[in-house]
Every structure is written in C-alpha cells, then in structure tokens.
Amino acid sequence: MKKIIAILPGDGVGPEVINEAVKIIKVIEKKFNHQFELKYGLIGHQAILKTGDPLPDQTIEIIKNSDAILFGAIGDPIYDNNPSAKVRPEQGLLKMRKILGLYANLRPIKVFSSLIDQSPLKKEIIDNVDFIVVRELIGGIYFGKKGSDKNSAFDTCEYKKEEIIRVGKIAFELAAKRKNKVTLVDKANVLETSRLWRKIIQELAKKYPSVNLETMYVDNAAMQIIKKPTNFDVILTENMFGDILTDEASVITGSIGLLPSASIGEKTALYEPIHGSYPKAAGKNIANPIGTILSLAMMFDISFNLKKEAKIIEKAIENVLNKKIGTYDINKTNPVSTTKFSELIEKEIENIS
Ligand code: IPM
Ligand code: MG
C-alpha cells in the first residue's frame, strides 16, 4: 500500500512522541511491504515562532494533500498567563479541525489489565472497562459567535440539525459493532441545544433498532463515569461536554498518556494522543509514547483499513506492558525512557508473526 501521511509534531512533548510513532511507521512499512511518504508540517507555538501563524498555509497545503494526519500536541505555558494574546497555538488545532470538517472525535477508553493497579479507582470498578466517547468536534460553544468588551464577554452555543445527525450516525454505527448501546450525554433540563440534540438523536435511534439509546445529564454522567464505567459502551456528546468528560475518563486507565484519538469527518482524518503538550516533561525523554502509537494503530485501522497492522501494534504494546515495563507515568519505581519504551514495542512488532 502507498499512502501519504502528514506528520505534525507540534509543541511540548509532541515532537518526542511523534518521533517514536514515526519509527513504528518504518517498522510496519518494512514488515508489511508498504510505502508511507511522510510530510512534515508546522503547527501551534512552534509555527507561531517561525511564521507568526499557528497553522501556516504550507501546513494547510500538506494536510489537504495527505491520506491521513498524525499529530502530536499543541500549547505552551507562555500563553497561560496572557489572556490577551490574540494569536494562540490552540487556534491552529481548531482551524485544522474546521478546515478538514473533522466533526467526530473518537476517544476509546480501555483498561489494560496489566495496568489495573495504576488507576486511582478500585480494581472492581474498572475491571473490563471498554467504552468510546464520540465527541462532536466542530460545532457548539467552541465555534459559536463570541465577543468581549471591557466588562463583559460571551460565547454562543449553537447546533444545527445536520451537525447533530452526522455525528449521531457515527455513534450508532459504532455501537452496532460493539455492545449496542449509545448514551447521549446532554443538559436537556437547562439548554435549548441539548433539547434539540435529544429530539434529533431519539428520532435517529429509530433507524438503528438493535441499538439501545439511553440519555443522561452531563453532571450525572461525570459521576457515573467514575462510579460505574462498565455501564457505558458509546457515549455521544457535544463538543465541550466531550472535552471535559474525556479528560475525566482518561483517569480510569491510570494515565492519560495511554490514550489515543481519531478525528474523522469529510475526508482526511487526524490522529492524536489526547494528553496534550505536557510542557513540564518536554525534552526530558519521559513522556509516554503509547497514546501516539495507539493513535497510529487507529489510523491504520480506520483510514487505511490495515486491520492486521493495527492489531499487531496493539498486541505489541500489550506484550510490553505485561512485562511491567513502562514510562514514569505508569511505572514510578523503575521507569524506562520514551525512546527505550518504544524501542521495546518496535522489537515486539518485528517478532510477532
Ligand atoms: C482536546 C484539547 C483541545 C480542545 C484544546 C487544545 C483546544 O483540550 O483536544 O481535548 O479543547 O478540544
Ligand atoms: Mg481536551
């Protein structure tokens, strides 16, 4: 297979974890005789430093002409205490999502049995947790009309029927291949947009008779994710609720560093770890590369339909974790470095037949 992959390392630990994923791309390329052409682009703070723009035209050109995108992270602490900064790294990511029409963000939450003791939650609560959050990604309060003057500010949350239907379909189709359950998370007791979501999703559910639809208020969902996470199969929700709930859900697995994501939509899809730029760890060779490597596995599976390649990457990670090896976030007593960890995963991939 011949494919073009855009590689956007970005900020913080992004370049380090992407470096490791690129090594895995090479290993898969060799093992399965594929040809992956890699095209590097600037994004985020790095791009602002070099061009003044968090998503320069050259990067837009690259992502539009690729078959899939692998992205590290964006963000830099220098912006945290500067709310008046007009140009911000995050704008690069939001613009990229919008340009590519990436309306569905898939964030799987799965517990590795060998890491069960890493979770702050009790073993009996998280045993067998396996759900996926489908977060709407290019609508809602993130992209609504906003404004501010000296003493006031506003952000608007707006959704259109079509925006809800297209992401809703993704959730139902996923559930039909999983455990046949969709939980729509909203705030329909307060918000008009949530009431529209409920109406449309309840209507859409009729087209998927095998799938059970449940609705849940977001405040309750925040509680249930911690109390009984095994109750969920597919969580469908709007942009901001999804942002918050996926960070919360990541805690279940023991480390946010383990979690991958896929953003899919009109054409080219984007794959990224959910951990963000983690500036404190940048340059120290300690970040967990698994979230990024699993994102790569999702790319092989979803964008290229390379199921076997995806499975082998997942299996290799599991094998290494079973040996109780890990970076600092999952192994405080005897951690290995980012590079060492992924080197071991590479070796496993080479050896699995
Ligand atoms: C995420 C991140 C982004 C978001 C930020 C970096 C804009 O938190 O992907 O979850 O809020 O969507
Ligand atoms: Mg987030």
Short mmCIF file of N, CA and C and ligand atoms in Angstrom, two decimals, residues 107 135 243 247, ligand 2:
data_model
loop_
_atom_site.label_atom_id
_atom_site.label_comp_id
_atom_site.label_asym_id
_atom_site.label_seq_id
_atom_site.Cartn_x
_atom_site.Cartn_y
_atom_site.Cartn_z
N ARG A 107 -12.76 8.82 21.07
CA ARG A 107 -11.79 8.63 22.14
C ARG A 107 -12.10 7.35 22.92
N ARG A 135 -17.27 12.52 20.42
CA ARG A 135 -17.44 13.94 20.74
C ARG A 135 -17.62 14.74 19.45
N ASP A 243 -15.07 17.34 25.62
CA ASP A 243 -13.72 17.76 26.01
C ASP A 243 -13.50 17.45 27.48
N ASP A 247 -11.23 13.94 29.42
CA ASP A 247 -10.12 14.08 30.38
C ASP A 247 -10.45 13.32 31.66
MG MG B 2 -9.30 18.48 25.97
#
